[in-house]
C-alpha cells in the first residue's frame, strides 16, 4: 500500500498546470469556497431527503422530494473536482494523511449505503401510493447517511490537524501515514 | 477597542480555544461550524431550489418542516462562530471581509424569513401571482449563502492582524 501511495503522489504531482493554477493568488481560496458550497448543496439536498425518510415532513411525497437528489450529486461532483485540485497540488499532504484515509473510507461507505437504498428500497418508497411513513430499513439507511456525511465533514475539517511529517527510521507501515523518503525526480 | 481585544484574548476561554492541544477545543469548534454551515446553507438552498422549480411536485408550504433543522444549523453556527470570535477577536474584527460575511448572513436570514412568510400563506406561490417575487427571493437567498460561505472562507486569507 505504501508503495502504491508513493506512486500515486508522483502521478498526481505530475499534472503541473493544476499546481500552477492553484498557486495563483485566487486558486486555492476559490477552490476551497467552491468545495464548501458543494458541501452545503450535498448536505442540504441529500440531508433533507434523509430527514424525510426519517419522518420529517410526511406530507411531502418521497418521490417528489427525491428530485433534489441530482442537485446533491452536483454538489458531490463539485467537491470531487475541487478535491482533485487540492490533491494534485499537494498530494503528499493528503495521500499520507490519516484523516484523508478516513474521509475516503466514509465517502465509500456512504456510496455503498446509497447503493443499498437504490437496490432494495427505492422502488418501495417512491412507488405511487407508497405509504407516507418509510419502512424501518429506509430509516436506518437515512440515519446512516446523515452520520456518514457528518463524518466526512469532520474528517475533511481535521485534515489540517493531521498533516503528515517525514517518516522516522522505522519507515512507513503498511498504510503510510508519514511521508516516506524517496528520491525526487 | 485595542484594550478590549487584549482583555478578550487573555480570558481563559479564548486561550483554551486557541491553544489547547485537545481536539475538543479549536478543531471540534471548527467541525461544528462546518456542519452547521452545511445544514443552514444547505436547507435554505434546498428550499430555494424548490421555489426555482426543482421537485415541483413537492408542496412548497410543506418545506417549512425542514425549518427547525435549518434554525438548528443557524444557532449551532452562531454559537460556534462566537467561540471562534472569542478565540481570535482581532483577527476577525479588524478584517472588513468579516463584516461582509455578517452582512450577507443577515441578508440571507431576512430573505429566509421573507420566503417563509410568503410560502406559508399559499399552497404554491411559485405557480401563482407571487411567482416572480418569490423566485427573486429564492435566487437572492442562494446568492447570499454562496457569498457568506465564500467570504467566510476568505477570512483565512484576508486578515491583516492575528492578535492584539
Short mmCIF file of C-alpha atoms in Angstrom, two decimals:
data_model
loop_
_atom_site.label_atom_id
_atom_site.label_comp_id
_atom_site.label_asym_id
_atom_site.label_seq_id
_atom_site.Cartn_x
_atom_site.Cartn_y
_atom_site.Cartn_z
CA UNK A 1 0.00 0.00 0.00
CA UNK A 2 2.79 2.42 0.91
CA UNK A 3 4.41 1.74 -2.48
CA UNK A 4 1.11 2.50 -4.20
CA UNK A 5 0.82 5.71 -2.19
CA UNK A 6 4.29 6.82 -3.30
CA UNK A 7 3.38 6.09 -6.93
CA UNK A 8 0.03 7.92 -6.54
CA UNK A 9 1.70 11.01 -5.09
CA UNK A 10 4.14 11.24 -8.00
CA UNK A 11 1.34 10.60 -10.52
CA UNK A 12 -0.87 13.31 -9.02
CA UNK A 13 2.02 15.76 -8.76
CA UNK A 14 2.89 15.27 -12.43
CA UNK A 15 -0.07 17.39 -13.58
CA UNK A 16 1.83 20.65 -13.42
CA UNK A 17 -0.76 23.13 -14.80
CA UNK A 18 -3.11 22.35 -11.90
CA UNK A 19 -0.49 23.25 -9.31
CA UNK A 20 0.33 26.44 -11.23
CA UNK A 21 -3.37 27.42 -11.28
CA UNK A 22 -3.81 26.58 -7.60
CA UNK A 23 -0.74 28.59 -6.60
CA UNK A 24 -2.10 31.77 -8.14
CA UNK A 25 -3.49 34.39 -5.79
CA UNK A 26 -7.08 33.14 -6.16
CA UNK A 27 -6.63 29.47 -6.99
CA UNK A 28 -6.67 27.83 -3.59
CA UNK A 29 -9.24 30.14 -1.87
CA UNK A 30 -11.63 29.91 -4.85
CA UNK A 31 -11.41 26.10 -4.91
CA UNK A 32 -11.99 26.00 -1.13
CA UNK A 33 -15.05 28.24 -1.41
CA UNK A 34 -16.49 26.02 -4.14
CA UNK A 35 -15.71 22.95 -2.03
CA UNK A 36 -17.75 24.43 0.86
CA UNK A 37 -20.62 25.44 -1.46
CA UNK A 38 -20.64 21.91 -2.88
CA UNK A 39 -20.66 20.54 0.67
CA UNK A 40 -23.71 22.66 1.53
CA UNK A 41 -25.53 21.60 -1.64
CA UNK A 42 -24.84 17.94 -0.85
CA UNK A 43 -25.87 18.20 2.81
CA UNK A 44 -28.94 20.30 2.01
CA UNK A 45 -30.32 18.06 -0.73
CA UNK A 46 -29.27 14.61 0.47
CA UNK A 47 -29.78 15.53 4.15
CA UNK A 48 -33.34 16.82 3.52
CA UNK A 49 -34.19 13.57 1.74
CA UNK A 50 -32.72 11.57 4.64
CA UNK A 51 -34.77 13.63 7.11
CA UNK A 52 -37.91 12.95 5.05
CA UNK A 53 -37.25 9.19 5.18
CA UNK A 54 -36.83 9.56 8.94
CA UNK A 55 -40.28 11.15 9.18
CA UNK A 56 -39.81 14.93 8.80
CA UNK A 57 -42.46 16.48 6.51
CA UNK A 58 -44.57 13.36 5.98
CA UNK A 59 -46.99 15.24 3.72
CA UNK A 60 -44.20 15.63 1.16
CA UNK A 61 -44.28 12.69 -1.29
CA UNK A 62 -40.92 10.90 -1.03
CA UNK A 63 -40.74 10.54 -4.82
CA UNK A 64 -41.23 14.31 -5.26
CA UNK A 65 -38.51 15.23 -2.77
CA UNK A 66 -36.18 12.74 -4.44
CA UNK A 67 -35.86 15.26 -7.28
CA UNK A 68 -33.46 17.16 -5.01
CA UNK A 69 -31.00 14.23 -5.09
CA UNK A 70 -29.45 15.10 -8.51
CA UNK A 71 -28.60 18.52 -7.04
CA UNK A 72 -26.94 16.82 -4.09
CA UNK A 73 -24.94 14.80 -6.63
CA UNK A 74 -23.98 18.04 -8.41
CA UNK A 75 -22.65 19.22 -5.03
CA UNK A 76 -20.72 15.96 -4.73
CA UNK A 77 -19.33 16.35 -8.27
CA UNK A 78 -18.19 19.93 -7.48
CA UNK A 79 -16.37 18.52 -4.48
CA UNK A 80 -14.74 15.67 -6.39
CA UNK A 81 -13.38 18.18 -8.92
CA UNK A 82 -12.22 20.76 -6.36
CA UNK A 83 -10.95 17.94 -4.13
CA UNK A 84 -8.81 16.64 -7.02
CA UNK A 85 -7.42 20.16 -7.47
CA UNK A 86 -6.21 20.14 -3.84
CA UNK A 87 -4.94 16.59 -4.23
CA UNK A 88 -2.95 17.31 -7.40
CA UNK A 89 -1.41 20.42 -5.86
CA UNK A 90 -0.28 18.98 -2.51
CA UNK A 91 -0.60 15.20 -3.00
CA UNK A 92 1.64 14.14 -0.10
CA UNK A 93 -0.43 16.24 2.33
CA UNK A 94 -3.47 14.05 1.57
CA UNK A 95 -2.21 10.65 0.47
CA UNK A 96 -0.26 10.15 3.72
CA UNK A 97 -2.82 11.92 5.95
CA UNK A 98 -4.77 9.52 8.24
CA UNK A 99 -7.71 11.93 8.31
CA UNK A 100 -7.87 11.74 4.49
CA UNK A 101 -7.87 7.92 4.67
CA UNK A 102 -10.89 8.10 6.98
CA UNK A 103 -12.57 10.69 4.76
CA UNK A 104 -12.29 8.41 1.70
CA UNK A 105 -13.48 5.45 3.77
CA UNK A 106 -16.59 7.34 4.95
CA UNK A 107 -17.35 8.53 1.38
CA UNK A 108 -17.03 4.94 0.13
CA UNK A 109 -19.37 3.63 2.83
CA UNK A 110 -21.83 6.46 2.07
CA UNK A 111 -21.76 5.32 -1.57
CA UNK A 112 -22.41 1.68 -0.60
CA UNK A 113 -25.18 2.81 1.76
CA UNK A 114 -26.86 4.80 -1.03
CA UNK A 115 -26.44 1.87 -3.46
CA UNK A 116 -28.11 -0.43 -0.93
CA UNK A 117 -31.04 2.02 -0.80
CA UNK A 118 -31.45 2.13 -4.58
CA UNK A 119 -31.12 -1.64 -4.98
CA UNK A 120 -33.57 -2.64 -2.27
CA UNK A 121 -35.76 0.26 -1.08
CA UNK A 122 -36.03 2.97 -3.72
CA UNK A 123 -38.97 1.44 -5.63
CA UNK A 124 -40.91 0.59 -2.50
CA UNK A 125 -40.56 4.10 -1.03
CA UNK A 126 -41.24 6.06 -4.22
CA UNK A 127 -43.93 3.96 -5.95
CA UNK A 128 -47.31 5.68 -6.46
CA UNK A 129 -49.38 5.09 -3.33
CA UNK A 130 -46.32 4.27 -1.21
CA UNK A 131 -47.04 4.88 2.49
CA UNK A 132 -46.07 8.30 3.93
CA UNK A 133 -44.06 6.55 6.60
CA UNK A 134 -40.91 5.00 5.11
CA UNK A 135 -40.08 1.41 6.10
CA UNK A 136 -37.72 0.89 9.02
CA UNK A 137 -34.91 -0.26 6.71
CA UNK A 138 -35.12 3.05 4.80
CA UNK A 139 -34.90 4.94 8.11
CA UNK A 140 -31.76 3.02 9.04
CA UNK A 141 -30.23 3.87 5.64
CA UNK A 142 -31.17 7.56 6.09
CA UNK A 143 -29.74 7.80 9.61
CA UNK A 144 -26.57 6.05 8.41
CA UNK A 145 -26.30 8.50 5.52
CA UNK A 146 -26.60 11.53 7.82
CA UNK A 147 -23.97 10.14 10.21
CA UNK A 148 -21.59 9.30 7.35
CA UNK A 149 -21.78 12.73 5.71
CA UNK A 150 -21.15 14.38 9.08
CA UNK A 151 -18.16 12.04 9.48
CA UNK A 152 -16.95 13.06 6.00
CA UNK A 153 -17.15 16.75 7.01
CA UNK A 154 -15.35 16.12 10.30
CA UNK A 155 -12.53 14.10 8.73
CA UNK A 156 -12.20 16.73 5.99
CA UNK A 157 -12.04 19.54 8.51
CA UNK A 158 -9.47 17.65 10.61
CA UNK A 159 -7.08 17.13 7.64
CA UNK A 160 -5.11 20.18 8.64
CA UNK A 161 -4.53 18.84 12.18
CA UNK A 162 -3.08 15.52 10.93
CA UNK A 163 -0.63 16.77 8.35
CA UNK A 164 1.94 14.05 7.78
CA UNK A 165 5.60 14.66 8.51
CA UNK A 166 8.60 12.71 7.21
CA UNK A 167 8.74 9.05 8.24
CA UNK A 168 11.11 8.11 11.03
CA UNK A 169 13.89 5.49 10.69
CA UNK A 170 11.34 2.67 11.08
CA UNK A 171 9.83 3.72 7.72
CA UNK A 172 6.15 3.72 6.73
CA UNK A 173 3.81 0.96 7.85
CA UNK A 174 1.54 -1.00 5.53
CA UNK A 175 -0.55 2.15 5.03
CA UNK A 176 1.83 5.11 5.10
CA UNK A 177 0.77 7.88 7.48
CA UNK A 178 4.03 9.78 7.09
CA UNK A 179 5.99 10.96 4.06
CA UNK A 180 8.39 8.16 3.04
CA UNK A 181 11.94 9.08 1.99
CA UNK A 182 12.00 8.70 -1.77
CA UNK A 183 14.19 10.13 -4.44
CA UNK A 184 12.66 13.23 -6.02
CA UNK A 185 12.53 13.05 -9.78
CA UNK B 1 -11.02 48.69 21.14
CA UNK B 2 -7.40 47.60 21.40
CA UNK B 3 -7.65 47.14 25.19
CA UNK B 4 -10.89 45.19 24.73
CA UNK B 5 -9.20 42.83 22.26
CA UNK B 6 -6.21 42.41 24.59
CA UNK B 7 -8.55 41.63 27.50
CA UNK B 8 -10.70 39.20 25.49
CA UNK B 9 -7.64 37.38 24.16
CA UNK B 10 -6.37 36.96 27.74
CA UNK B 11 -9.57 35.30 29.04
CA UNK B 12 -9.38 31.63 29.92
CA UNK B 13 -11.90 30.56 27.28
CA UNK B 14 -10.11 32.45 24.49
CA UNK B 15 -6.78 30.88 25.43
CA UNK B 16 -8.34 27.42 25.71
CA UNK B 17 -9.92 27.57 22.25
CA UNK B 18 -6.70 28.94 20.71
CA UNK B 19 -4.01 26.99 22.48
CA UNK B 20 -5.45 23.78 23.91
CA UNK B 21 -3.90 20.74 22.23
CA UNK B 22 -7.24 18.95 22.71
CA UNK B 23 -9.19 18.06 19.59
CA UNK B 24 -12.25 19.20 21.53
CA UNK B 25 -11.04 22.80 21.50
CA UNK B 26 -10.36 24.60 18.19
CA UNK B 27 -10.71 21.56 15.87
CA UNK B 28 -14.11 20.47 17.28
CA UNK B 29 -15.49 24.01 17.17
CA UNK B 30 -14.34 24.31 13.55
CA UNK B 31 -16.04 20.99 12.74
CA UNK B 32 -19.31 22.15 14.35
CA UNK B 33 -19.10 25.41 12.39
CA UNK B 34 -18.72 23.47 9.12
CA UNK B 35 -21.55 21.02 9.94
CA UNK B 36 -23.83 23.94 10.87
CA UNK B 37 -22.87 25.67 7.62
CA UNK B 38 -23.89 22.62 5.61
CA UNK B 39 -27.23 22.46 7.44
CA UNK B 40 -28.20 26.14 7.35
CA UNK B 41 -26.95 26.95 3.85
CA UNK B 42 -27.95 23.52 2.53
CA UNK B 43 -31.55 23.54 3.73
CA UNK B 44 -32.04 27.12 2.60
CA UNK B 45 -30.50 26.03 -0.70
CA UNK B 46 -32.91 23.09 -1.00
CA UNK B 47 -35.89 25.40 -0.32
CA UNK B 48 -34.52 27.88 -2.86
CA UNK B 49 -34.14 25.16 -5.50
CA UNK B 50 -37.71 24.01 -4.85
CA UNK B 51 -39.00 27.56 -5.39
CA UNK B 52 -36.97 27.83 -8.58
CA UNK B 53 -38.68 24.71 -9.92
CA UNK B 54 -36.76 21.63 -8.73
CA UNK B 55 -39.17 18.95 -7.48
CA UNK B 56 -42.27 20.91 -8.39
CA UNK B 57 -44.48 18.08 -7.02
CA UNK B 58 -43.25 18.95 -3.50
CA UNK B 59 -45.93 21.05 -1.76
CA UNK B 60 -43.96 24.23 -1.15
CA UNK B 61 -45.68 25.09 2.12
CA UNK B 62 -44.58 21.71 3.49
CA UNK B 63 -40.90 22.61 3.04
CA UNK B 64 -41.37 24.53 6.32
CA UNK B 65 -40.99 21.16 8.11
CA UNK B 66 -37.26 21.46 7.44
CA UNK B 67 -37.03 24.90 9.03
CA UNK B 68 -36.43 23.63 12.60
CA UNK B 69 -33.37 21.73 11.31
CA UNK B 70 -32.32 24.87 9.39
CA UNK B 71 -32.53 27.02 12.52
CA UNK B 72 -30.66 24.35 14.49
CA UNK B 73 -27.81 24.73 11.97
CA UNK B 74 -28.05 28.51 12.24
CA UNK B 75 -27.79 28.58 16.05
CA UNK B 76 -25.07 25.94 16.02
CA UNK B 77 -23.10 28.32 13.81
CA UNK B 78 -23.95 31.40 15.83
CA UNK B 79 -22.62 29.64 18.97
CA UNK B 80 -19.53 28.09 17.34
CA UNK B 81 -18.91 31.37 15.50
CA UNK B 82 -18.93 33.34 18.76
CA UNK B 83 -16.48 30.82 20.25
CA UNK B 84 -14.13 31.29 17.27
CA UNK B 85 -14.57 35.06 17.56
CA UNK B 86 -13.61 34.97 21.26
CA UNK B 87 -10.51 32.95 20.31
CA UNK B 88 -9.39 35.45 17.63
CA UNK B 89 -11.29 38.77 18.08
CA UNK B 90 -8.59 40.95 16.50
CA UNK B 91 -8.23 38.65 13.50
CA UNK B 92 -11.96 38.87 12.65
CA UNK B 93 -12.97 42.34 13.79
CA UNK B 94 -10.12 44.18 12.04
CA UNK B 95 -10.95 42.46 8.74
CA UNK B 96 -13.57 44.16 6.53
CA UNK B 97 -14.39 40.79 4.94
CA UNK B 98 -15.74 39.64 8.31
CA UNK B 99 -18.35 42.43 8.24
CA UNK B 100 -19.19 41.49 4.67
CA UNK B 101 -19.79 37.92 5.88
CA UNK B 102 -22.05 39.13 8.72
CA UNK B 103 -23.95 41.38 6.30
CA UNK B 104 -24.51 38.52 3.86
CA UNK B 105 -25.73 36.24 6.68
CA UNK B 106 -28.10 38.97 7.93
CA UNK B 107 -29.42 39.41 4.38
CA UNK B 108 -29.81 35.65 3.97
CA UNK B 109 -31.71 35.37 7.28
CA UNK B 110 -34.07 38.21 6.32
CA UNK B 111 -34.64 36.52 2.96
CA UNK B 112 -35.32 33.17 4.68
CA UNK B 113 -37.95 34.79 6.90
CA UNK B 114 -39.49 36.60 3.97
CA UNK B 115 -39.62 33.36 1.96
CA UNK B 116 -41.17 31.57 4.95
CA UNK B 117 -43.91 34.22 5.26
CA UNK B 118 -44.66 34.19 1.54
CA UNK B 119 -44.70 30.40 1.14
CA UNK B 120 -46.75 29.64 4.27
CA UNK B 121 -49.67 31.78 3.07
CA UNK B 122 -50.35 29.95 -0.18
CA UNK B 123 -50.08 26.33 -1.29
CA UNK B 124 -47.89 27.01 -4.26
CA UNK B 125 -46.86 30.65 -4.61
CA UNK B 126 -44.23 29.60 -7.13
CA UNK B 127 -47.06 28.88 -9.58
CA UNK B 128 -49.33 31.80 -8.59
CA UNK B 129 -49.26 35.56 -8.93
CA UNK B 130 -46.39 35.78 -6.42
CA UNK B 131 -44.24 33.52 -8.60
CA UNK B 132 -41.90 36.21 -9.88
CA UNK B 133 -41.41 37.82 -6.48
CA UNK B 134 -40.73 34.61 -4.56
CA UNK B 135 -38.36 33.34 -7.25
CA UNK B 136 -36.33 36.51 -6.96
CA UNK B 137 -36.20 36.00 -3.17
CA UNK B 138 -35.05 32.40 -3.69
CA UNK B 139 -32.31 33.37 -6.16
CA UNK B 140 -31.16 36.14 -3.80
CA UNK B 141 -31.12 33.63 -0.93
CA UNK B 142 -28.91 31.19 -2.87
CA UNK B 143 -26.57 34.02 -3.83
CA UNK B 144 -26.37 35.31 -0.22
CA UNK B 145 -25.47 31.90 1.20
CA UNK B 146 -22.87 31.30 -1.51
CA UNK B 147 -21.47 34.76 -0.73
CA UNK B 148 -21.49 34.14 3.03
CA UNK B 149 -19.63 30.84 2.56
CA UNK B 150 -17.09 32.42 0.20
CA UNK B 151 -16.44 35.43 2.43
CA UNK B 152 -16.11 33.11 5.42
CA UNK B 153 -13.55 31.02 3.57
CA UNK B 154 -11.66 34.16 2.52
CA UNK B 155 -11.22 35.21 6.17
CA UNK B 156 -8.25 32.84 6.33
CA UNK B 157 -6.54 34.76 3.52
CA UNK B 158 -7.51 38.38 4.11
CA UNK B 159 -6.77 39.11 7.78
CA UNK B 160 -4.02 41.61 8.49
CA UNK B 161 -3.62 41.17 12.26
CA UNK B 162 -3.84 37.84 14.06
CA UNK B 163 -3.84 39.15 17.63
CA UNK B 164 -3.59 42.44 19.56
#
